[in-house]
Amino acid sequence: MKIEIVNTKWIATVASIWIQSSVGASYTFGIYSSILKSSQGYDQSTLDTVSVFKDIGANAGILSGLLYSAFTLQNNRRRLGVFAGPCVVLLAGAIQSFLGYFVMWASVVGLIRRLPVAVMCFFTWMAAHAQTFSNTTNVVSGVHNFGDYGGTIVGIMKGFLGLSGAILIQLYQTVCNGDPGTFLLLLALTPTLVSLLFMSLVRNYDTNTKDDKKYLNAFSAVSLIIAAYLTIIIILENISTLSSLTRIITFTVLLLLVASPLGIAVRAHREDSDRYAQALLEQRGSKQNPVISSEICKAEDSIEYHELPSEEGQAKAASAEERLSDEGNMNLLQALCSVNFWLLFIAMFCGLGSGLAMINNISQIGESLGYTATERNSLVSLLSIWNFLGRFGAGFVSDIFLHRGGWARPLFVAVTLAIMTIGHAIVAAGFSKNLYLGSVLVGVAYGSQWSLMPTITSEIFGVGHMGTIFNTIAIASPVGSYTFSVRVIGFIYDKVGSGENNTCFGSRCFMLSFMIMASVAFFGVLVALLLFFRTRRFYKSVVFRRLQNL
């Protein structure tokens, strides 16, 4: 019985959740960026260059996608034998994570001599690139195991990845006593050990049960509870200084919450087993009584996910699918030749690029505006929460509007870019505690775009080559981050900085930079609206009609 429980898609999902909860170290750059800057003697532009290589590593997941396909496709699995499966991809990510963060830690604490900038950029890229191997494996395996509810499982996996930054920061505040150098060592060990412990449990299963959605919703509820709990802790940290004992207790409770999906998996497996046993009994009874067999068929029909449509409905569905195959299912070359691809790419450049630039520089912005170290750490943690809420909520809300009225999803990209425009303008304003409000708006909008973009990719270009096209569009994030972090924020900061080590204090340090990014985000609104008007008819006549005929 124990072996049966381990070898289920439910345990695979729990293992993926635990891995996702530990691998978001790239979201904690704001914690150790200051010691990286001081120990290596970087100016702001150099630090931003290092952060861009982190962004490239964390977002350019084409290699992880190719490796996943190579080790999980059925034909390759037969040839590779035991050296196949999702665990191979997770192992590759764990090795990269350890090497990248360990070398960074060794350079920061003086274990090895100061690395050249190019070498530091390489190991920063390697450490962040490990995240794409975990993310690709857990997301794609989740979709494989829950094909009927792909959007839900992707939201869960992306959500826990968004939460992982805040979880790791709680580990930092509990264990490291405010030492970012020790935190780098923890980043080298924690994600690696968690991946090695649970990677063998992440497998692909070709099963579907009628209660999948119920238990996936339970996983979603756990993620929301964890997000709420983390928010409460962060608020308490700002109100008063928590003692070491209090931090240990709160972190222990957090670990218990992260472990709680295991109970959901056990209940789901038990229900699946009971249903399977009942089906066997009914099957044996049907051999003795054909009438019972007929009743069983009716009962089975009643618990199917969707009723078969009428002949007229089938004809409509076939027509919709035909049109969808004509307009969608493009390969990468075909997508690159389409206007819609570049409109989506430009919108993501404006949104993901400027949003990531703000996230990477949040600690320096806070320092220039006089925020304490505790407040800056809280801002980094809260950004992970807002990022999670955006990823988790955008797909859910846009699904409601799409299912009920056929609203084209690019409209919600325009809405999130408008929210981001306001967020950047608030940061530029520099009024008291402006970063708290600005980070909420930018964080939610940034997370929403990461949820909306893959879904729009699958709807406009089809699912056949979604992985390749999606990862190509995702390159807009590090490209935009480099443009805004190095060429805008870093350049202007170094020009106005005049203090020791070229430091700068006051709203003037980042005001012009964020006004520029607010203008770019507004331009992204116009681009997203253009994409909305171009695809509105397609969504109404193809996507919405297909959903109505399911």
Coordinates of C-alpha atoms in Angstrom, one line a residue:
M1 CA 0.0 0.0 0.0
K2 CA 2.8 2.4 0.8
I3 CA 4.5 1.7 -2.5
E4 CA 1.2 2.3 -4.3
I5 CA 0.8 5.7 -2.6
V6 CA 4.3 6.8 -3.5
N7 CA 3.8 5.8 -7.2
T8 CA 0.9 8.1 -7.9
K9 CA 0.4 11.4 -9.7
W10 CA -0.7 13.0 -6.4
I11 CA 2.6 12.3 -4.7
A12 CA 4.4 13.5 -7.8
T13 CA 2.4 16.7 -7.5
V14 CA 3.4 17.1 -3.9
A15 CA 7.0 16.5 -4.7
S16 CA 6.8 19.2 -7.4
I17 CA 5.2 21.6 -5.0
W18 CA 8.0 21.1 -2.5
I19 CA 10.7 21.6 -5.2
Q20 CA 8.9 24.7 -6.5
S21 CA 8.8 26.1 -3.0
S22 CA 12.6 26.0 -2.7
V23 CA 14.0 26.9 -6.1
G24 CA 13.0 30.6 -6.4
A25 CA 16.3 31.9 -5.3
S26 CA 16.5 34.3 -8.2
Y27 CA 13.7 36.3 -6.5
T28 CA 15.9 37.0 -3.5
F29 CA 18.6 38.9 -5.4
G30 CA 17.7 42.0 -3.4
I31 CA 18.8 40.3 -0.2
Y32 CA 22.4 39.5 -1.2
S33 CA 22.9 42.2 -3.9
S34 CA 24.3 44.7 -1.4
I35 CA 27.1 42.4 -0.2
L36 CA 27.8 41.3 -3.7
K37 CA 28.3 45.0 -4.7
S38 CA 30.5 45.9 -1.7
S39 CA 32.6 42.7 -1.6
Q40 CA 33.3 42.7 -5.3
G41 CA 33.8 46.5 -5.6
Y42 CA 31.0 47.0 -8.2
D43 CA 29.3 50.2 -9.1
Q44 CA 25.5 50.3 -9.8
S45 CA 25.9 49.6 -13.5
T46 CA 28.1 46.6 -12.9
L47 CA 25.7 45.2 -10.3
D48 CA 22.8 45.6 -12.7
T49 CA 24.8 43.8 -15.4
V50 CA 25.3 40.9 -13.1
S51 CA 21.5 40.9 -12.3
V52 CA 20.7 40.9 -16.0
F53 CA 22.7 37.6 -16.4
K54 CA 20.6 36.3 -13.5
D55 CA 17.5 37.3 -15.4
I56 CA 18.7 35.7 -18.6
G57 CA 19.4 32.4 -16.7
A58 CA 16.1 32.4 -14.9
N59 CA 14.0 33.2 -18.0
A60 CA 15.7 31.6 -21.0
G61 CA 14.4 28.0 -20.5
I62 CA 14.8 26.7 -24.1
L63 CA 17.6 24.3 -23.1
S64 CA 15.6 22.8 -20.2
G65 CA 12.7 22.3 -22.5
L66 CA 14.8 20.4 -25.0
L67 CA 16.4 18.3 -22.3
Y68 CA 12.9 17.5 -20.9
S69 CA 11.7 16.3 -24.3
A70 CA 14.9 14.2 -24.9
F71 CA 14.5 12.3 -21.6
T72 CA 10.7 11.9 -21.3
L73 CA 9.5 11.2 -24.9
Q74 CA 8.3 7.6 -25.0
N75 CA 10.7 6.5 -27.8
N76 CA 13.7 8.0 -25.9
R77 CA 12.6 6.4 -22.6
R78 CA 12.8 2.9 -24.1
R79 CA 16.3 3.6 -25.4
L80 CA 17.6 5.3 -22.3
G81 CA 16.1 2.9 -19.8
V82 CA 16.7 3.9 -16.1
F83 CA 18.5 7.1 -17.3
A84 CA 15.3 8.7 -18.4
G85 CA 12.4 10.6 -16.9
P86 CA 11.8 14.0 -15.4
C87 CA 14.3 13.3 -12.5
V88 CA 17.2 13.7 -15.0
V89 CA 16.2 17.2 -15.7
L90 CA 15.8 18.0 -12.0
L91 CA 19.3 16.5 -11.3
A92 CA 20.8 18.8 -14.0
G93 CA 19.1 21.8 -12.4
A94 CA 20.3 20.8 -8.9
I95 CA 23.9 20.5 -10.0
Q96 CA 23.8 24.0 -11.7
S97 CA 22.2 25.5 -8.6
F98 CA 24.9 24.2 -6.2
L99 CA 27.8 25.2 -8.4
G100 CA 26.5 28.7 -9.2
Y101 CA 25.6 29.8 -5.7
F102 CA 28.6 28.0 -4.0
V103 CA 31.1 29.9 -6.2
M104 CA 29.3 33.2 -5.6
W105 CA 29.4 32.5 -1.8
A106 CA 33.1 31.5 -1.9
S107 CA 34.0 34.8 -3.7
V108 CA 31.9 37.0 -1.4
V109 CA 33.3 35.6 1.8
G110 CA 36.9 35.5 0.5
L111 CA 37.3 31.8 0.2
I112 CA 38.6 32.4 -3.3
R113 CA 39.9 35.6 -4.7
R114 CA 37.6 38.2 -6.3
L115 CA 36.2 36.9 -9.6
P116 CA 36.3 38.9 -12.8
V117 CA 33.0 40.5 -13.7
A118 CA 32.5 38.1 -16.7
V119 CA 33.1 35.1 -14.5
M120 CA 30.7 36.3 -11.8
C121 CA 28.1 36.9 -14.5
F122 CA 28.6 33.3 -15.7
F123 CA 28.1 31.7 -12.3
T124 CA 25.1 34.1 -11.6
W125 CA 23.6 32.9 -14.9
M126 CA 24.3 29.3 -14.0
A127 CA 22.6 29.6 -10.5
A128 CA 19.5 31.2 -11.9
H129 CA 19.4 28.9 -15.0
A130 CA 18.9 26.0 -12.6
Q131 CA 15.4 27.4 -11.8
T132 CA 14.2 26.8 -15.4
F133 CA 15.0 23.1 -15.2
S134 CA 12.9 22.7 -12.1
N135 CA 10.1 24.9 -13.4
T136 CA 9.9 23.3 -16.8
T137 CA 9.9 19.8 -15.3
N138 CA 7.3 20.5 -12.7
V139 CA 5.0 22.5 -14.9
V140 CA 5.1 20.1 -17.9
S141 CA 4.8 17.0 -15.8
G142 CA 1.8 18.6 -14.0
V143 CA 0.1 19.3 -17.3
H144 CA 0.8 15.7 -18.4
N145 CA -0.7 14.3 -15.2
F146 CA -3.7 16.6 -15.2
G147 CA -4.4 17.3 -18.9
D148 CA -8.0 18.2 -18.3
Y149 CA -7.1 20.9 -15.9
G150 CA -3.8 22.2 -17.3
G151 CA -4.5 25.8 -16.4
T152 CA -5.2 25.0 -12.8
I153 CA -2.0 22.9 -12.3
V154 CA 0.2 25.5 -14.1
G155 CA -1.2 28.2 -11.8
I156 CA -0.4 26.0 -8.7
M157 CA 3.2 25.4 -9.9
K158 CA 3.8 29.0 -10.9
G159 CA 2.2 30.2 -7.7
F160 CA 4.5 28.1 -5.4
L161 CA 7.5 29.2 -7.4
G162 CA 6.4 32.8 -6.8
L163 CA 6.0 32.1 -3.1
S164 CA 9.4 30.4 -2.9
G165 CA 11.3 33.8 -2.7
A166 CA 9.4 34.8 0.4
I167 CA 9.8 31.3 1.9
L168 CA 13.6 31.4 1.4
I169 CA 13.7 34.9 2.9
Q170 CA 12.0 33.6 6.0
L171 CA 14.7 30.9 6.1
Y172 CA 17.3 33.7 5.9
Q173 CA 15.8 35.7 8.7
T174 CA 15.5 32.6 10.9
V175 CA 19.0 31.1 10.3
C176 CA 21.3 33.8 9.0
N177 CA 21.0 36.6 11.6
G178 CA 21.1 39.2 8.8
D179 CA 24.2 37.9 7.1
P180 CA 23.7 37.8 3.3
G181 CA 26.9 35.9 2.9
T182 CA 25.6 32.9 4.9
F183 CA 22.4 33.2 2.9
L184 CA 24.3 32.6 -0.4
L185 CA 25.6 29.3 1.1
L186 CA 22.0 28.4 2.1
L187 CA 21.0 29.0 -1.5
A188 CA 23.7 26.7 -2.7
L189 CA 22.5 23.9 -0.3
T190 CA 18.7 24.2 0.2
P191 CA 17.3 24.0 -3.4
T192 CA 19.9 21.3 -4.3
L193 CA 19.1 19.1 -1.3
V194 CA 15.3 19.4 -1.8
S195 CA 15.6 18.6 -5.5
L196 CA 17.8 15.5 -4.8
L197 CA 15.4 14.3 -2.1
F198 CA 12.2 14.4 -4.1
M199 CA 13.2 14.3 -7.8
S200 CA 12.6 10.5 -8.1
L201 CA 9.0 11.1 -7.1
V202 CA 8.2 13.4 -10.0
R203 CA 6.9 11.2 -12.8
N204 CA 4.4 11.2 -15.6
Y205 CA 1.1 9.3 -15.2
D206 CA -1.6 8.7 -17.9
T207 CA -4.6 8.7 -15.6
N208 CA -7.6 11.0 -15.0
T209 CA -10.2 10.8 -12.3
K210 CA -13.5 12.7 -11.8
D211 CA -12.3 14.3 -8.6
D212 CA -9.0 15.8 -9.9
K213 CA -10.4 19.3 -9.9
K214 CA -11.6 19.0 -6.2
Y215 CA -8.1 18.1 -5.0
L216 CA -6.3 20.5 -7.2
N217 CA -8.5 23.2 -5.7
A218 CA -7.4 22.0 -2.3
F219 CA -3.8 22.5 -3.3
S220 CA -4.7 26.0 -4.5
A221 CA -6.3 26.7 -1.1
V222 CA -3.1 25.7 0.6
S223 CA -1.1 28.1 -1.5
L224 CA -3.5 30.9 -0.7
I225 CA -3.2 30.1 3.1
I226 CA 0.6 30.1 2.9
A227 CA 0.5 33.5 1.0
A228 CA -1.7 35.0 3.7
Y229 CA 0.4 33.6 6.5
L230 CA 3.6 35.0 5.0
T231 CA 1.9 38.4 4.6
I232 CA 1.0 38.4 8.3
I233 CA 4.5 37.5 9.3
I234 CA 6.0 40.3 7.1
I235 CA 3.5 42.8 8.6
L236 CA 4.5 41.7 12.2
E237 CA 8.2 42.1 11.3
N238 CA 7.5 45.7 10.4
I239 CA 5.5 46.5 13.5
S240 CA 8.0 45.0 16.0
T241 CA 11.2 43.1 16.1
L242 CA 10.6 39.4 16.4
S243 CA 12.8 37.4 18.8
S244 CA 14.8 34.4 17.7
L245 CA 12.4 32.0 19.4
T246 CA 9.4 33.7 17.7
R247 CA 11.1 33.4 14.3
I248 CA 11.8 29.7 14.9
I249 CA 8.2 29.1 15.8
T250 CA 6.8 31.0 12.9
F251 CA 9.1 29.3 10.4
T252 CA 8.2 25.8 11.9
V253 CA 4.5 26.7 11.3
L254 CA 5.4 27.7 7.7
L255 CA 7.2 24.4 7.1
L256 CA 4.1 22.5 8.4
L257 CA 1.9 24.5 6.0
V258 CA 4.2 23.7 3.1
A259 CA 4.1 20.0 4.1
S260 CA 0.3 19.9 4.3
P261 CA -0.3 19.0 0.6
L262 CA 0.9 15.5 1.6
G263 CA -2.4 15.0 3.5
I264 CA -4.4 16.0 0.4
A265 CA -2.4 13.6 -1.7
V266 CA -3.1 10.7 0.7
R267 CA -6.8 11.5 0.7
A268 CA -6.9 11.7 -3.1
H269 CA -5.1 8.4 -3.4
R270 CA -7.4 6.7 -0.9
E271 CA -10.5 7.9 -2.8
D272 CA -9.1 6.8 -6.1
S273 CA -8.3 3.3 -4.7
D274 CA -11.9 3.0 -3.3
R275 CA -13.3 4.0 -6.6
Y276 CA -11.1 1.5 -8.4
A277 CA -12.1 -1.3 -6.0
Q278 CA -15.8 -0.5 -6.4
A279 CA -15.4 -0.5 -10.2
L280 CA -13.8 -4.0 -10.0
L281 CA -16.7 -5.3 -7.9
E282 CA -19.2 -3.9 -10.4
Q283 CA -17.3 -5.4 -13.3
R284 CA -17.4 -8.8 -11.8
G285 CA -21.1 -8.4 -11.1
S286 CA -21.8 -7.4 -14.7
K287 CA -20.5 -10.8 -16.0
Q288 CA -23.3 -12.5 -14.0
N289 CA -26.1 -10.0 -14.9
P290 CA -26.1 -8.2 -18.3
V291 CA -28.8 -5.8 -16.9
I292 CA -26.4 -4.6 -14.2
S293 CA -23.8 -4.1 -16.9
S294 CA -26.1 -1.7 -18.6
E295 CA -26.7 0.2 -15.4
I296 CA -23.0 0.5 -14.8
C297 CA -22.5 2.0 -18.2
K298 CA -25.1 4.6 -17.4
A299 CA -23.5 5.4 -14.0
E300 CA -20.1 5.7 -15.7
D301 CA -21.5 8.1 -18.3
S302 CA -22.9 10.2 -15.5
I303 CA -19.5 11.0 -14.0
E304 CA -17.7 11.8 -17.2
Y305 CA -16.1 15.3 -17.3
H306 CA -18.2 16.5 -20.2
E307 CA -21.3 15.2 -21.9
L308 CA -21.0 14.3 -25.6
P309 CA -22.6 17.1 -27.6
S310 CA -25.5 16.6 -30.0
E311 CA -24.8 16.0 -33.7
E312 CA -25.3 19.7 -34.3
G313 CA -22.9 20.5 -31.5
Q314 CA -20.4 18.1 -32.8
A315 CA -20.6 19.7 -36.2
K316 CA -20.0 23.1 -34.7
A317 CA -17.0 21.8 -32.6
A318 CA -15.5 20.2 -35.7
S319 CA -15.8 23.5 -37.6
A320 CA -14.3 25.4 -34.7
E321 CA -11.4 22.9 -34.4
E322 CA -10.8 23.1 -38.2
R323 CA -10.5 26.9 -38.1
L324 CA -8.4 26.7 -34.9
S325 CA -5.9 24.4 -36.7
D326 CA -5.8 26.8 -39.6
E327 CA -5.1 29.9 -37.5
G328 CA -3.1 28.2 -34.7
N329 CA -0.6 25.3 -34.2
M330 CA 2.2 27.4 -35.8
N331 CA 5.8 26.4 -35.5
L332 CA 8.4 28.9 -34.3
L333 CA 9.3 30.2 -37.8
Q334 CA 5.7 30.8 -38.7
A335 CA 5.1 32.6 -35.4
L336 CA 8.1 34.8 -35.9
C337 CA 6.6 35.9 -39.3
S338 CA 3.3 36.9 -37.7
V339 CA 2.5 40.4 -36.4
N340 CA 0.8 38.9 -33.3
F341 CA 4.0 37.4 -32.1
W342 CA 5.9 40.6 -32.2
L343 CA 3.0 42.6 -30.6
L344 CA 3.0 40.1 -27.7
F345 CA 6.8 40.2 -27.5
I346 CA 6.9 44.0 -27.4
A347 CA 4.2 44.1 -24.8
M348 CA 6.2 41.6 -22.6
F349 CA 9.3 43.7 -23.2
C350 CA 7.5 46.7 -21.8
G351 CA 5.9 44.8 -18.9
L352 CA 8.1 42.0 -17.8
G353 CA 11.3 44.0 -18.6
S354 CA 10.4 47.1 -16.6
G355 CA 8.8 45.0 -13.8
L356 CA 11.9 42.9 -13.4
A357 CA 14.1 45.9 -13.4
M358 CA 12.1 47.3 -10.5
I359 CA 12.3 44.0 -8.6
N360 CA 16.0 43.7 -9.1
N361 CA 16.6 47.3 -7.8
I362 CA 14.1 47.4 -5.0
S363 CA 16.7 47.1 -2.3
Q364 CA 18.8 50.0 -3.7
I365 CA 15.7 52.1 -4.2
G366 CA 14.7 51.6 -0.6
E367 CA 18.2 52.4 0.6
S368 CA 18.3 55.7 -1.4
L369 CA 14.9 56.7 0.1
G370 CA 16.0 55.9 3.7
Y371 CA 14.2 52.6 4.3
T372 CA 15.7 50.4 7.0
A373 CA 17.3 47.0 6.3
T374 CA 14.2 45.3 7.8
E375 CA 11.9 47.4 5.6
R376 CA 13.9 46.6 2.5
N377 CA 13.9 42.9 3.3
S378 CA 10.1 43.1 3.8
L379 CA 9.7 44.8 0.4
V380 CA 11.6 41.9 -1.2
S381 CA 9.4 39.4 0.6
L382 CA 6.2 41.2 -0.2
L383 CA 7.1 41.4 -3.9
S384 CA 7.1 37.6 -3.9
I385 CA 3.6 37.6 -2.4
W386 CA 2.3 40.1 -5.0
N387 CA 4.0 38.1 -7.7
F388 CA 2.3 35.0 -6.5
L389 CA -1.1 36.7 -6.4
G390 CA -0.7 38.0 -9.9
R391 CA 0.3 34.6 -11.3
F392 CA -2.4 32.8 -9.4
G393 CA -5.2 35.3 -10.0
A394 CA -4.7 36.5 -13.6
G395 CA -5.4 33.2 -15.3
F396 CA -8.5 32.6 -13.1
V397 CA -10.1 36.0 -13.7
S398 CA -9.3 36.0 -17.4
D399 CA -10.8 32.5 -17.7
I400 CA -14.1 33.7 -16.1
F401 CA -14.4 36.5 -18.7
L402 CA -13.4 34.3 -21.6
H403 CA -15.8 31.5 -20.6
R404 CA -18.7 33.8 -19.9
G405 CA -18.4 36.4 -22.7
G406 CA -15.5 35.4 -25.0
W407 CA -13.3 38.4 -23.9
A408 CA -10.0 38.1 -25.6
R409 CA -7.2 37.5 -23.1
P410 CA -4.8 40.2 -24.5
L411 CA -7.2 42.8 -23.0
F412 CA -6.0 41.7 -19.6
V413 CA -2.4 42.2 -20.6
A414 CA -3.3 45.8 -21.4
V415 CA -5.0 46.1 -18.0
T416 CA -1.9 44.8 -16.1
L417 CA 0.4 47.1 -18.1
A418 CA -1.9 50.1 -17.1
I419 CA -1.5 49.0 -13.5
M420 CA 2.2 48.7 -13.9
T421 CA 2.3 52.3 -15.4
I422 CA 0.7 53.6 -12.3
G423 CA 3.1 51.6 -10.1
H424 CA 6.2 53.0 -11.8
A425 CA 4.8 56.5 -11.5
I426 CA 4.2 56.1 -7.8
V427 CA 7.8 54.9 -7.3
A428 CA 9.1 57.9 -9.3
A429 CA 7.0 60.2 -7.1
G430 CA 9.2 59.4 -4.1
F431 CA 6.6 60.3 -1.4
S432 CA 6.8 58.7 2.1
K433 CA 6.4 54.9 2.0
N434 CA 5.7 55.0 -1.7
L435 CA 7.5 51.7 -2.3
Y436 CA 4.9 49.7 -0.4
L437 CA 2.1 50.8 -2.8
G438 CA 4.3 50.9 -5.9
S439 CA 5.6 47.3 -5.2
V440 CA 2.0 46.0 -4.8
L441 CA 1.0 47.3 -8.2
V442 CA 4.1 46.4 -10.1
G443 CA 4.4 43.0 -8.4
V444 CA 0.8 41.9 -9.1
A445 CA 1.0 43.2 -12.7
Y446 CA 4.4 41.5 -13.2
G447 CA 3.1 38.1 -11.9
S448 CA -0.1 38.4 -14.0
Q449 CA 1.8 38.8 -17.2
W450 CA 3.8 35.6 -16.5
S451 CA 0.4 33.8 -16.2
L452 CA -1.3 35.4 -19.2
M453 CA 1.5 35.2 -21.7
P454 CA 1.9 31.4 -21.9
T455 CA -1.9 31.0 -22.1
I456 CA -2.2 33.6 -24.9
T457 CA 0.7 31.8 -26.7
S458 CA -1.2 28.5 -26.7
E459 CA -4.5 30.1 -27.8
I460 CA -3.1 32.2 -30.7
F461 CA -0.3 30.0 -32.0
G462 CA -1.6 26.6 -30.9
V463 CA -0.2 24.0 -28.4
G464 CA 1.9 22.0 -30.9
H465 CA 5.0 24.2 -30.5
M466 CA 3.9 26.1 -27.4
G467 CA 7.0 25.4 -25.4
T468 CA 9.4 26.7 -28.0
I469 CA 7.3 29.8 -28.8
F470 CA 6.6 30.6 -25.2
N471 CA 10.3 30.4 -24.2
T472 CA 11.2 32.6 -27.1
I473 CA 8.8 35.3 -26.1
A474 CA 10.0 34.9 -22.5
I475 CA 13.4 36.2 -23.7
A476 CA 11.7 39.7 -23.8
S477 CA 12.0 39.7 -20.0
P478 CA 15.8 39.6 -19.6
V479 CA 16.3 41.8 -22.7
G480 CA 13.9 44.4 -21.2
S481 CA 15.6 44.0 -17.8
Y482 CA 19.0 44.7 -19.3
T483 CA 17.7 47.7 -21.1
F484 CA 16.0 49.2 -18.1
S485 CA 18.4 48.1 -15.4
V486 CA 21.7 48.8 -17.0
R487 CA 21.0 51.4 -19.7
V488 CA 18.4 53.4 -17.8
I489 CA 18.5 52.8 -14.0
G490 CA 22.2 52.0 -13.6
F491 CA 23.3 54.8 -16.0
I492 CA 21.3 57.5 -14.4
Y493 CA 22.1 56.4 -10.9
D494 CA 25.8 56.5 -11.5
K495 CA 25.4 60.0 -13.1
V496 CA 23.6 61.5 -10.2
G497 CA 25.5 59.6 -7.4
S498 CA 28.2 61.6 -5.7
G499 CA 28.6 60.0 -2.2
E500 CA 31.0 57.4 -1.0
N501 CA 31.3 54.5 -3.4
N502 CA 29.2 56.5 -5.8
T503 CA 26.1 56.2 -3.7
C504 CA 23.0 58.3 -4.0
F505 CA 20.3 59.4 -1.6
G506 CA 16.9 60.9 -2.2
S507 CA 14.1 60.6 -4.7
R508 CA 16.3 62.1 -7.5
C509 CA 18.3 58.8 -7.7
F510 CA 15.5 56.9 -9.4
M511 CA 12.8 59.5 -10.3
L512 CA 13.8 59.9 -14.0
S513 CA 14.4 56.2 -14.5
F514 CA 10.9 55.3 -13.3
M515 CA 9.2 58.0 -15.3
I516 CA 10.9 56.5 -18.4
M517 CA 9.7 53.1 -17.4
A518 CA 6.2 54.4 -16.7
S519 CA 6.2 55.8 -20.2
V520 CA 7.4 52.5 -21.7
A521 CA 4.7 50.6 -19.8
F522 CA 2.1 52.9 -21.1
F523 CA 3.4 52.3 -24.6
G524 CA 2.9 48.6 -23.8
V525 CA -0.7 49.3 -23.0
L526 CA -1.2 50.6 -26.5
V527 CA 0.6 47.6 -28.1
A528 CA -1.5 45.1 -26.0
L529 CA -4.7 46.9 -27.0
L530 CA -3.7 46.6 -30.7
L531 CA -3.2 42.8 -30.1
F532 CA -6.6 42.7 -28.4
F533 CA -8.3 44.3 -31.4
R534 CA -6.5 42.0 -33.8
T535 CA -7.4 38.8 -31.9
R536 CA -10.9 39.8 -30.7
R537 CA -12.7 38.2 -33.6
F538 CA -10.5 35.1 -33.3
Y539 CA -11.3 34.6 -29.7
K540 CA -15.0 35.1 -30.3
S541 CA -15.3 32.9 -33.3
V542 CA -12.8 30.1 -32.5
V543 CA -11.7 30.0 -28.8
F544 CA -15.0 31.0 -27.2
R545 CA -17.0 28.7 -29.5
R546 CA -14.7 25.8 -28.8
L547 CA -15.2 26.3 -25.0
Q548 CA -18.9 26.5 -25.5
N549 CA -18.9 23.1 -27.3
L550 CA -16.9 21.3 -24.7

